[in-house]
CSV table of C-alpha atoms and ligand atoms in Angstrom, one decimal:
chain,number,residue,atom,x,y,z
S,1,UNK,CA,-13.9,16.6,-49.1
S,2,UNK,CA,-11.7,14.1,-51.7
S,3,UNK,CA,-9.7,11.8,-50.1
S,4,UNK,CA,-7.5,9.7,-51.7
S,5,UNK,CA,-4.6,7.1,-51.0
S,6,UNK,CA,-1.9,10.1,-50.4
S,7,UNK,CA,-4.2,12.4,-48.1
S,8,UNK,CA,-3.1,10.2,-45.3
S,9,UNK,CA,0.5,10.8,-46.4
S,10,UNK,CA,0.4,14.6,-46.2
S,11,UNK,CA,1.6,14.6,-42.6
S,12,UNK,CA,4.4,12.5,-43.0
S,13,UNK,CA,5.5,14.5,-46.2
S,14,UNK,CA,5.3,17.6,-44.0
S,15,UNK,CA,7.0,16.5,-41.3
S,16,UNK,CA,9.8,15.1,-43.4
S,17,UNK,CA,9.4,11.4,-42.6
S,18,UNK,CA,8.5,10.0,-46.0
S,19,UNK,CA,11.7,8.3,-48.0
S,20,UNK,CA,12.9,9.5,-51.3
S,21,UNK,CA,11.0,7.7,-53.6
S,22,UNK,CA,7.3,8.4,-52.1
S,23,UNK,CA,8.4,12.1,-51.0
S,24,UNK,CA,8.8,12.4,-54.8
S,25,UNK,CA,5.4,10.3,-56.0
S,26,UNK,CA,3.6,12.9,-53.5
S,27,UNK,CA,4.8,15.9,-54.6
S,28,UNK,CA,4.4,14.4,-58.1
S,29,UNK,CA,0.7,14.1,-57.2
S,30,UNK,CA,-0.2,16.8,-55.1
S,31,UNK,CA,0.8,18.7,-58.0
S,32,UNK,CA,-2.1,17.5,-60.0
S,33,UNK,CA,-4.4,16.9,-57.5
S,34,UNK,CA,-6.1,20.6,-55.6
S,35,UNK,CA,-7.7,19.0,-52.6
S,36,UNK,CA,-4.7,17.5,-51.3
S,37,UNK,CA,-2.7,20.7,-52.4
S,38,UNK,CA,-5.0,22.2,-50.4
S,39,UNK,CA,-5.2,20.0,-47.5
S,40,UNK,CA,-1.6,20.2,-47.4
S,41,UNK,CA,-1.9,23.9,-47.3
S,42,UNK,CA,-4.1,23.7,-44.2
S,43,UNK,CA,-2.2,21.3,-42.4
S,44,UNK,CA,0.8,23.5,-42.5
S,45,UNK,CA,-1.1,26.2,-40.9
S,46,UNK,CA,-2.1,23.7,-38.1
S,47,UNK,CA,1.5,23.4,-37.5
S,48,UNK,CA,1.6,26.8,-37.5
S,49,UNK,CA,-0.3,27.7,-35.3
S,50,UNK,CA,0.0,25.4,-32.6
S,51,UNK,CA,3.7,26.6,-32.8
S,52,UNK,CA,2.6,29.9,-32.2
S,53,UNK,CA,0.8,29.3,-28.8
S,54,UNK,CA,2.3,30.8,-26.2
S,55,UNK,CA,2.3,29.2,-22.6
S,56,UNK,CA,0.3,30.5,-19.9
S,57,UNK,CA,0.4,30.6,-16.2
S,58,UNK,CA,-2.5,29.4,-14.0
S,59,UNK,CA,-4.8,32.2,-12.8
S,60,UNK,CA,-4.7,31.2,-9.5
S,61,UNK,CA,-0.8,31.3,-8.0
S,62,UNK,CA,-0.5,27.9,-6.6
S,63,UNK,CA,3.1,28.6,-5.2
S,64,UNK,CA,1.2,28.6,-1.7
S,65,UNK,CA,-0.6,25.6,-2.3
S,66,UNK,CA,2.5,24.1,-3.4
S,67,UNK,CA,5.1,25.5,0.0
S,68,UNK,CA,2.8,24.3,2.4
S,69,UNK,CA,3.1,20.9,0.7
S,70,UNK,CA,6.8,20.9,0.4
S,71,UNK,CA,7.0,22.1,3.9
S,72,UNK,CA,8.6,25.8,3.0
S,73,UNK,CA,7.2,28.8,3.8
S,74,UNK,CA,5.7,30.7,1.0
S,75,UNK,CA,6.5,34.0,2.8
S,76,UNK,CA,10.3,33.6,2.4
S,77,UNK,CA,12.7,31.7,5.2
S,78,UNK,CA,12.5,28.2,4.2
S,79,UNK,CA,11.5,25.6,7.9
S,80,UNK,CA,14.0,23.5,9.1
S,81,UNK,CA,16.7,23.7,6.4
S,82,UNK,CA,18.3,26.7,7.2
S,83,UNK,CA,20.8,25.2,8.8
S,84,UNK,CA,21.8,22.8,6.6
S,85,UNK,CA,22.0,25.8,3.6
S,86,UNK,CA,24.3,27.5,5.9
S,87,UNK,CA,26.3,24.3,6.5
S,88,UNK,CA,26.2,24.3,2.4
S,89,UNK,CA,27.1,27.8,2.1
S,90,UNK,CA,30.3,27.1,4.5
S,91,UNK,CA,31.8,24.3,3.1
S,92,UNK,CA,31.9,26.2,-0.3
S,93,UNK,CA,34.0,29.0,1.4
S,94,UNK,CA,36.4,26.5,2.9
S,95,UNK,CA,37.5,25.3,-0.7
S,96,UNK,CA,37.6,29.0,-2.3
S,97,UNK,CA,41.2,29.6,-1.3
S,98,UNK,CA,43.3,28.3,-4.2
S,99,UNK,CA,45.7,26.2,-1.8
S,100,UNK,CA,45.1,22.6,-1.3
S,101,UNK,CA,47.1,19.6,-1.0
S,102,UNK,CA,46.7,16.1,0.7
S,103,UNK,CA,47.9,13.8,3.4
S,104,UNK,CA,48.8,10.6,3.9
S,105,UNK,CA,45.2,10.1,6.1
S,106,UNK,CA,43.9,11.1,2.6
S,107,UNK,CA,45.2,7.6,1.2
S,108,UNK,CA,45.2,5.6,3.9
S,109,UNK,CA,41.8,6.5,4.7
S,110,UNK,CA,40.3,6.0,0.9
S,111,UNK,CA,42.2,2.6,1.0
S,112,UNK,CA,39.3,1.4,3.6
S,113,UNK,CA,36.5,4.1,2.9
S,114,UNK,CA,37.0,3.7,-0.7
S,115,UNK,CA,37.0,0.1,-1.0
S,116,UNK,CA,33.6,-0.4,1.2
S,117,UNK,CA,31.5,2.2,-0.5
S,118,UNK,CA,32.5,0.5,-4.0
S,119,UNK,CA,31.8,-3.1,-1.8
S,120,UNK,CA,28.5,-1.4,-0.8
S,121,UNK,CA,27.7,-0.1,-3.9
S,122,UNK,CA,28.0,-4.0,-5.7
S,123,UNK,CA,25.2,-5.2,-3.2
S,124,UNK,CA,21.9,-4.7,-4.4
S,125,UNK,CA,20.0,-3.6,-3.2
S,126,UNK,CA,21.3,-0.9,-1.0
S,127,UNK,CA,20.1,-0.6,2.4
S,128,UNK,CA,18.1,2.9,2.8
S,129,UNK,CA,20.0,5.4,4.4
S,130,UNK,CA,19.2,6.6,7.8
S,131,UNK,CA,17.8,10.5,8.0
S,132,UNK,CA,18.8,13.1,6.3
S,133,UNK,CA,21.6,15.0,7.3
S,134,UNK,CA,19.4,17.8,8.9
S,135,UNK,CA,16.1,16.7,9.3
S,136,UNK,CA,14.5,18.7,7.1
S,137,UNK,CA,12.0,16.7,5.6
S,138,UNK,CA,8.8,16.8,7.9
S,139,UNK,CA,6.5,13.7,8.5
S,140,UNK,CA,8.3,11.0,5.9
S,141,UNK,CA,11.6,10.9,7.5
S,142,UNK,CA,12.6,7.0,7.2
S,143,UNK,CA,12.4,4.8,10.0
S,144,UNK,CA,14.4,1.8,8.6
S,145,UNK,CA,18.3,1.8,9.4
S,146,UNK,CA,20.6,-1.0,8.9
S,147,UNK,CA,24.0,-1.3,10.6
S,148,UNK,CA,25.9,-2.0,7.5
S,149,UNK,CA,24.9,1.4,6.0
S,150,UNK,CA,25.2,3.2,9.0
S,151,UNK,CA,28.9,1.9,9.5
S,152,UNK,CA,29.1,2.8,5.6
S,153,UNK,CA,28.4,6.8,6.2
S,154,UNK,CA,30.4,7.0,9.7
S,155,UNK,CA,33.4,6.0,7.8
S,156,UNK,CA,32.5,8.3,4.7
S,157,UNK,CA,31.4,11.3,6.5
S,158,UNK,CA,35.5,10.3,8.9
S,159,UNK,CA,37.1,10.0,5.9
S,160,UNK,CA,35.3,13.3,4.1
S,161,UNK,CA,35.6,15.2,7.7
S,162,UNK,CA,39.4,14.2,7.6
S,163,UNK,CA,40.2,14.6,4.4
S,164,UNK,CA,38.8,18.0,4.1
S,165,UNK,CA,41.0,19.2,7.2
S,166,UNK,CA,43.9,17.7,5.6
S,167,UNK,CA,43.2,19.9,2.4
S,168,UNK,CA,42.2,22.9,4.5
S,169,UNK,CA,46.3,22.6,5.8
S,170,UNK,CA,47.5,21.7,3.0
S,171,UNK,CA,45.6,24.8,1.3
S,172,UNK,CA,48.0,27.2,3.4
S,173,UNK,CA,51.4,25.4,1.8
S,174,UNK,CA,50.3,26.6,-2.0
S,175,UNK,CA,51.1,23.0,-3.4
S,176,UNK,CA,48.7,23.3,-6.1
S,177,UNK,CA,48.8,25.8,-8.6
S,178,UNK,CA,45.7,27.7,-8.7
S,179,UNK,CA,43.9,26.2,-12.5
S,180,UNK,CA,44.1,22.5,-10.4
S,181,UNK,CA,42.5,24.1,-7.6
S,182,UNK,CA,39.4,25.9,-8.9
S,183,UNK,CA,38.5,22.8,-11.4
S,184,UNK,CA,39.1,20.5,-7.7
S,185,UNK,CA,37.0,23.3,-6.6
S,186,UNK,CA,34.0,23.0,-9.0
S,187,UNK,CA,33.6,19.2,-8.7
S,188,UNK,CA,34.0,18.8,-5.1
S,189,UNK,CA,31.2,21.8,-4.7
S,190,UNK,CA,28.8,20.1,-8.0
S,191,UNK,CA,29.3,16.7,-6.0
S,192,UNK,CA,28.3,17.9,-2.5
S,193,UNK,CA,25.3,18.8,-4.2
S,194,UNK,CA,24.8,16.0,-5.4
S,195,UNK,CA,25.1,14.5,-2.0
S,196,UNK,CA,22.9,16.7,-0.4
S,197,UNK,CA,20.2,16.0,-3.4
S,198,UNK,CA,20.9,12.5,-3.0
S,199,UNK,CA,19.7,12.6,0.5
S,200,UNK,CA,17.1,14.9,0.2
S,201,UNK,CA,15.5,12.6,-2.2
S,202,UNK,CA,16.4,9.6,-0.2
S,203,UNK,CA,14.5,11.3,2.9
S,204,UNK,CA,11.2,11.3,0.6
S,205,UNK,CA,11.3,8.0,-0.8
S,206,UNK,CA,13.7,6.2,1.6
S,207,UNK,CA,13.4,2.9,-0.3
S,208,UNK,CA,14.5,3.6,-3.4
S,209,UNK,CA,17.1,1.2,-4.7
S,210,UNK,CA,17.6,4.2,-7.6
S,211,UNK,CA,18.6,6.9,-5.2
S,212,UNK,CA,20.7,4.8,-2.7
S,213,UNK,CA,22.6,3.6,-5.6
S,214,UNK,CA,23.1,7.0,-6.5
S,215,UNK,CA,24.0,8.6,-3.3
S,216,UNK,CA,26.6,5.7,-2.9
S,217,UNK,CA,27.7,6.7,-6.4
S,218,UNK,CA,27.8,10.2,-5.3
S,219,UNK,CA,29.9,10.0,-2.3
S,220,UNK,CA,32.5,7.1,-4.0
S,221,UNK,CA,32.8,9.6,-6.9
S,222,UNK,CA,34.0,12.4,-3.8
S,223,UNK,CA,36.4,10.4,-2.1
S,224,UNK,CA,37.9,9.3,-5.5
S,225,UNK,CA,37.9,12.9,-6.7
S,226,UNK,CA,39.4,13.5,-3.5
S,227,UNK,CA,41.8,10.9,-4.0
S,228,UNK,CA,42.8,12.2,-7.3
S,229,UNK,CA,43.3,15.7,-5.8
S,230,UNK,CA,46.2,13.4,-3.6
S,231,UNK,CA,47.5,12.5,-6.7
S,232,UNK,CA,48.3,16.2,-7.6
S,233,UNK,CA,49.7,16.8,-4.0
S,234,UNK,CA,51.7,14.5,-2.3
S,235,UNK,CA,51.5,14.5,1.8
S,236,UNK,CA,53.9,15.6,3.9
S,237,UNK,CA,52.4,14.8,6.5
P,1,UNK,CA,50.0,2.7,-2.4
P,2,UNK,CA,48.2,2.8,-5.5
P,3,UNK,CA,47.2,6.3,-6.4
P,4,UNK,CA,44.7,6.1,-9.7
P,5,UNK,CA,41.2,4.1,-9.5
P,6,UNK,CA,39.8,2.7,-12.4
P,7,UNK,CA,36.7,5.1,-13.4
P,8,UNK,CA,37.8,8.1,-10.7
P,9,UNK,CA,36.5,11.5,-12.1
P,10,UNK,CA,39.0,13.8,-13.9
P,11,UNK,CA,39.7,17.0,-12.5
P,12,UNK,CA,39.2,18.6,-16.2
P,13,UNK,CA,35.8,18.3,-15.9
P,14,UNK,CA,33.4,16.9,-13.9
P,15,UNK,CA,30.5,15.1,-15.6
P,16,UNK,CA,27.7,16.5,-13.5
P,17,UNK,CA,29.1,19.9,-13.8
P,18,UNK,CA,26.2,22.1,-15.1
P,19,UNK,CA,27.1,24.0,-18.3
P,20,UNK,CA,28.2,27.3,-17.9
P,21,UNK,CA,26.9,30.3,-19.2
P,22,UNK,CA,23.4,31.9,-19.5
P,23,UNK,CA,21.8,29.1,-17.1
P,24,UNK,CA,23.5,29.8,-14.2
P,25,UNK,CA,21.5,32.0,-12.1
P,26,UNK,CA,18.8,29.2,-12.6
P,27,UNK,CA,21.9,26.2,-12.1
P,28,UNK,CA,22.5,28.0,-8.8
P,29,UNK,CA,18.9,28.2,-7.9
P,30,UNK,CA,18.7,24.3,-8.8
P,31,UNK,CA,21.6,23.7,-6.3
P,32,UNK,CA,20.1,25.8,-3.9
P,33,UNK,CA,16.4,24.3,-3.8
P,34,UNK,CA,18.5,20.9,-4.2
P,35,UNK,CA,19.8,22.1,-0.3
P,36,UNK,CA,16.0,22.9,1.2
P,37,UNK,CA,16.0,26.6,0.1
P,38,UNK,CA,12.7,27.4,-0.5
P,39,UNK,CA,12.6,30.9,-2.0
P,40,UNK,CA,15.0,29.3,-4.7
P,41,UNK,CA,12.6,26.7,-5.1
P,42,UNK,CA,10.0,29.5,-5.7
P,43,UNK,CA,12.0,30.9,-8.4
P,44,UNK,CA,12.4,28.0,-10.3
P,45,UNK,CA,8.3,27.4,-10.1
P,46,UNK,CA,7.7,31.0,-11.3
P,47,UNK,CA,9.6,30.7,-13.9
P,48,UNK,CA,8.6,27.5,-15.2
P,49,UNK,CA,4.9,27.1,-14.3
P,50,UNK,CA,3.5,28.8,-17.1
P,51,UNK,CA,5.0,26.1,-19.0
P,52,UNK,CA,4.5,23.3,-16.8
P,53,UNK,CA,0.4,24.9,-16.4
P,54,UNK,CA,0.1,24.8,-20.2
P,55,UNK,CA,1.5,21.3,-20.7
P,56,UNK,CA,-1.1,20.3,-18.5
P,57,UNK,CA,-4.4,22.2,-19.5
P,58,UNK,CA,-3.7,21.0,-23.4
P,59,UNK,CA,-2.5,17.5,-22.0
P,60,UNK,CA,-5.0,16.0,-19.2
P,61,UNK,CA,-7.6,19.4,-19.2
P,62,UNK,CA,-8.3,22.9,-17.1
P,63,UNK,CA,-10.1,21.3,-15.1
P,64,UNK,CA,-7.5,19.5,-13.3
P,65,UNK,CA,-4.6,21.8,-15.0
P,66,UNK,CA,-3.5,23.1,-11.3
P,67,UNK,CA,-3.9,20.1,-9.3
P,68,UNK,CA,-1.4,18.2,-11.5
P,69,UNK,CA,0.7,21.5,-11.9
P,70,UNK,CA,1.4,21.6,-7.7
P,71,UNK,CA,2.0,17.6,-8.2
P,72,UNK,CA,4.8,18.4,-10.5
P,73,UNK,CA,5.9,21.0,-8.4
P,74,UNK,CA,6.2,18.7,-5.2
P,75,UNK,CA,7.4,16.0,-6.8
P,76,UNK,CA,10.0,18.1,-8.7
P,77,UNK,CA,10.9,19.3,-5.0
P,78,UNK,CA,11.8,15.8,-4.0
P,79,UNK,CA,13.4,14.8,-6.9
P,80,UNK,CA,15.6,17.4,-7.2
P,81,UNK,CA,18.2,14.8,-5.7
P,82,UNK,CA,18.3,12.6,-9.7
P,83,UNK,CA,18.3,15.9,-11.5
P,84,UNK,CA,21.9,15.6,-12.7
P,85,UNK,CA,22.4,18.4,-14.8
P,86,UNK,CA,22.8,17.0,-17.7
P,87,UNK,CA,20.2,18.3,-19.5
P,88,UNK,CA,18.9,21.9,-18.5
P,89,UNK,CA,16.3,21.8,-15.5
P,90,UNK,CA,13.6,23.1,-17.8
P,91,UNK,CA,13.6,20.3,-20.0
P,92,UNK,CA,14.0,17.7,-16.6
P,93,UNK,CA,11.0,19.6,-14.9
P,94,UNK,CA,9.3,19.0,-18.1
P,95,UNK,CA,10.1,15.5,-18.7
P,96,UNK,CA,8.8,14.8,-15.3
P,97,UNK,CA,5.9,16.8,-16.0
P,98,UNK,CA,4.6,14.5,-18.9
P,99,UNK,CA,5.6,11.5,-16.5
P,100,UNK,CA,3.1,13.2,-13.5
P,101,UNK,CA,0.5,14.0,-16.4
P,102,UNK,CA,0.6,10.5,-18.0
P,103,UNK,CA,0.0,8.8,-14.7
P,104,UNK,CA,-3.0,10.7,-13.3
P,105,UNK,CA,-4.3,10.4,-17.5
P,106,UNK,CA,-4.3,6.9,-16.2
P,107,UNK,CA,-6.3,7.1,-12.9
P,108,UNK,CA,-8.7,9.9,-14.4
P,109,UNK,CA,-9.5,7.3,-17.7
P,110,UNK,CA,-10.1,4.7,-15.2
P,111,UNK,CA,-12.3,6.7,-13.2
P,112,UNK,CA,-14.3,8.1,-16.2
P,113,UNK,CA,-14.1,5.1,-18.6
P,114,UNK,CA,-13.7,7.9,-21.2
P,115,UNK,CA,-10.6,6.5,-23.4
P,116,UNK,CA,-10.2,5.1,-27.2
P,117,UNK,CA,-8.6,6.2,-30.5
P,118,UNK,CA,-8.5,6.3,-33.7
P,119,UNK,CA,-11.4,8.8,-33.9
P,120,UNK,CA,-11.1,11.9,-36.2
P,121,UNK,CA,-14.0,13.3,-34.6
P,122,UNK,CA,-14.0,15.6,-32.2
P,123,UNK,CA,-14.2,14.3,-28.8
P,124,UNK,CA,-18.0,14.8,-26.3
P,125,UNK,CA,-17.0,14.7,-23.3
P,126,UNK,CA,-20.2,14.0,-21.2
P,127,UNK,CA,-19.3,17.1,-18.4
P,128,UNK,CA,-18.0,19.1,-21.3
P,129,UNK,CA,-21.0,18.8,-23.9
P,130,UNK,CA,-20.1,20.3,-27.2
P,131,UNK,CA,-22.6,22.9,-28.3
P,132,UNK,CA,-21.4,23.1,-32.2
P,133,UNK,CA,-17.8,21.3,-33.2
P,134,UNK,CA,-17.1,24.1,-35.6
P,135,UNK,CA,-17.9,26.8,-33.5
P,136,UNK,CA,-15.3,26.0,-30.9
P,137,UNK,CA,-11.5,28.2,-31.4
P,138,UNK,CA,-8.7,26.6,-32.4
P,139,UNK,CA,-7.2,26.1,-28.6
P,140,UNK,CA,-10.5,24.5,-27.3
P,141,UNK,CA,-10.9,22.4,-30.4
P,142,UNK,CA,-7.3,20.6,-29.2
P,143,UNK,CA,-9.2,20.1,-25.9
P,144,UNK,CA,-12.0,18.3,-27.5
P,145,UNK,CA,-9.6,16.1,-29.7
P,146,UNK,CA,-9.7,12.1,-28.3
P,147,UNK,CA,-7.4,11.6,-25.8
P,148,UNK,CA,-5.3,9.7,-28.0
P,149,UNK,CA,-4.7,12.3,-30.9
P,150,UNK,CA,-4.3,15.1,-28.3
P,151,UNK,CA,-2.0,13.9,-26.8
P,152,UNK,CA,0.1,13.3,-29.6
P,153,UNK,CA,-0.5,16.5,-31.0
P,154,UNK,CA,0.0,18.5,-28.1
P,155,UNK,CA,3.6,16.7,-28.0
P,156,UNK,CA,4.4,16.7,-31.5
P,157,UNK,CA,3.8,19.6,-32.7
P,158,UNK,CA,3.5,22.1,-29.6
P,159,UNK,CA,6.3,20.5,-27.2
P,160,UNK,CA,8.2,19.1,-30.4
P,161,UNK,CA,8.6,15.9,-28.9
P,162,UNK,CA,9.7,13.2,-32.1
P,163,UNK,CA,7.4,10.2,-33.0
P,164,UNK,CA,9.8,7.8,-31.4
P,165,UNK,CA,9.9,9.3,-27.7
P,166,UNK,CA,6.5,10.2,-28.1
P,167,UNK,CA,5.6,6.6,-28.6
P,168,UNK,CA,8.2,5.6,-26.2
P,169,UNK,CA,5.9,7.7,-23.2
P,170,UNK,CA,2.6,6.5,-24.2
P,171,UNK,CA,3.5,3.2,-25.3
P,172,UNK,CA,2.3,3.2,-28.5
P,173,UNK,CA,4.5,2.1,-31.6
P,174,UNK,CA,5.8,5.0,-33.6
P,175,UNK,CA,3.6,3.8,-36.7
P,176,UNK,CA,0.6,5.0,-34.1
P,177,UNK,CA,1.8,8.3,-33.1
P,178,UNK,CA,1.9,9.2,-36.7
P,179,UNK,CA,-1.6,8.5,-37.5
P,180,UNK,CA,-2.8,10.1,-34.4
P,181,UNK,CA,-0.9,13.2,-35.5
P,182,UNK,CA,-2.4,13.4,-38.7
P,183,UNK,CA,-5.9,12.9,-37.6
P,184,UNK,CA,-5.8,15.6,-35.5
P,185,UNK,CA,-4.5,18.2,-37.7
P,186,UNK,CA,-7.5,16.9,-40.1
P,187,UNK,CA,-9.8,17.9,-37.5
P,188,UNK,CA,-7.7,20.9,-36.0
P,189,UNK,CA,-8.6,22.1,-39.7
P,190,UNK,CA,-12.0,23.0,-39.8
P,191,UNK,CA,-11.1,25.0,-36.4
P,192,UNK,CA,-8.4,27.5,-38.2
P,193,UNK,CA,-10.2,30.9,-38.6
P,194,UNK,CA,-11.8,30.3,-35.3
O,1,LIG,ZN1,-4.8,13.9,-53.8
């Protein structure tokens, strides 16, 4: 095999990362010179065919191996979560009907809740969050609670609870028109699940500054969409 | 009282709102493994782990191909919670797929003591002895590649991964992943019509 001082080039030029002036020497010179014209040649069909190799699953199916781990079953009904799908699945319904309006709880309580989730969320780190909302998570559930968290998510989860039965009245007065609603609709639903990741995630790896940020982030982003959605409805309450 | 925050989400659209479209069975599948549902879960792994499998077996080898595929798996189950739908969940699974892969690389080449670069020679490995370099096909010939060149191959130019991120995961310098590249298409070469 001849090797010379643009064989080593040959990838580059094929993948498009040479500049102007050497794209144009190489060419120049693979065009007088066979063995890198052919080398070239064999190093696009390398390309080619690693491009053309298809994936494959694993001949075992690992999907048991895998739902034992997780804690699911691999024969269907999922252990110890059910309940908190079907707390999912009902909070969804509650904001499908294309009413919703706020009350004056709805700012009053986002002055305090608002204010000491962002106050939380400046501290770093952020404490770890007690269990998960329905103890799904078997064996690794966290043990560490503080006081300034818990006190956090009490007043989160009031404010949310209250908020939400505010909206669910002010749903049946057809304050907002129904665009507002379904958009208000979408983002509270993609932000629960957010929450509900958050937590998850938190329940695995209860220490993670990352996560606690990000549930914190989560919820303030809730109660300000929530806030927002106050903005669009004034109380009459 | 002071209505508008600084920063508060628009109702237009919210940020971590999945795209719409030809993804959302799977986007609803993410949300509902995201909530413990485990046969959603078991969706997303059956469509994904042929790709997640292969990554592995051309990345870290068959042997341990299905260990580090279930690691993903669980891993993916628990960090379902940072998956923010930004990008599509394929592309996170995978991403975090190369992360699992690139850590136990680092335990197993520990272990085994088995790791340099810069070789364009194919690579004997002492539990996988090479009976004839040329008479190996072109698949197994990216298995015997040195760890250093397969892996950049296998994420250039089969997971079409760029230089930069590619350097960027194995902490290399892009100048590096370039060179690996091209040594192993020199060797994948002689393995073409096999
Ligand atoms: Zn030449």
């Amino acid at each position: 095999m001849t090797r010379d001082q643009w064989t080593d080039r040959l990838s580059e030029y094929l993948d498009g990362d040479l500049g102007i002036a050497e794209r144009a020497a190489l060419e120049a010179h693979v065009a007088s010179c066979p063995a890198c014209e052919a080398i070239l040649a064999e190093l696009r069909r390398v390309v080619a065919r690693a491009q053309a190799i298809d994936d494959q699953p694993p001949t075992t199916d690992l999907w048991p191996a895998i739902a034992q781990q997780i804690g699911v079953s691999s024969g269907g009904e999922p252990h110890g979560v059910v309940s908190l799908a079907a707390r999912r699945a009902r909070r969804r319904l509650s904001f499908t009907v294309p009413q919703l309006a706020a009350a004056a709880a709805v700012l009053l309580l986002l002055g305090s809740g608002g204010a000491y989730l962002t106050l939380q969320r400046g501290t770093s780190p952020v404490p770890p969050l007690p269990a998960p909302i329905a103890g799904a998570r078997t064996g690794r559930g966290p043990t560490t609670t503080l006081v300034g968290w818990e006190k956090t998510r009490a007043k989160y989860d009031v404010a949310v609870a209250e908020l939400e039965s505010a909206l669910e009245q002010g749903r049946k007065s057809g304050r907002l028109d129904s665009a507002t609603v379904r958009v208000l609709d979408q983002s509270l639903v993609t932000i629960d699940s957010a929450i509900v990741q958050a937590r998850r995630a938190l329940a695995a790896d209860p220490g993670s500054v990352y996560l606690n940020q990000h549930l914190a982030d989560t919820m303030r982003r809730k109660l300000e969409l929530l806030r927002r959605a106050s903005a669009f409805a004034p109380a009459r309450t | 009282m002071e209505l508008t925050t600084p920063g508060v989400a628009t109702l237009s659209r919210d940020p971590d709102e999945p795209a719409r479209g030809a993804g959302d069975a799977e986007t609803a599948d993410v949300a509902l493994a995201a909530s413990g549902d485990g046969r959603a879960f078991e969706r997303l792994y059956r469509a994904h782990v042929a790709r997640v499998h292969s990554l592995a077996r051309r990345m870290i080898g068959f042997d341990v191909a299905d260990d580090v595929t279930q690691d993903v798996f669980v891993r993916a189950w628990t960090k379902l919670g940072t998956f923010r739908g930004e990008a599509a969940f394929g592309t996170w699974l995978h991403r975090l797929a190369i992360n699992v892969i690139l850590a136990r690389r680092t335990s197993l080449g520990t272990e085994r003591g088995r790791y340099h670069d810069g070789a364009d020679v194919l690579d004997a490995v002492p539990s996988r002895p090479v009976v004839n370099d040329l008479s190996l096909d072109f698949q197994e010939a990216i298995g015997r590649l040195p760890d250093g060149a397969r892996e950049v191959f296998v994420l250039h130019d089969l997971e079409g991964y760029k230089h930069e991120e590619i350097a960027s995961m194995l902490g290399i310098v892009p100048g590096t992943s370039k060179s690996q590249l091209h040594h192993a298409r020199m060797t994948l070469r002689k393995h073409l019509d096999r």
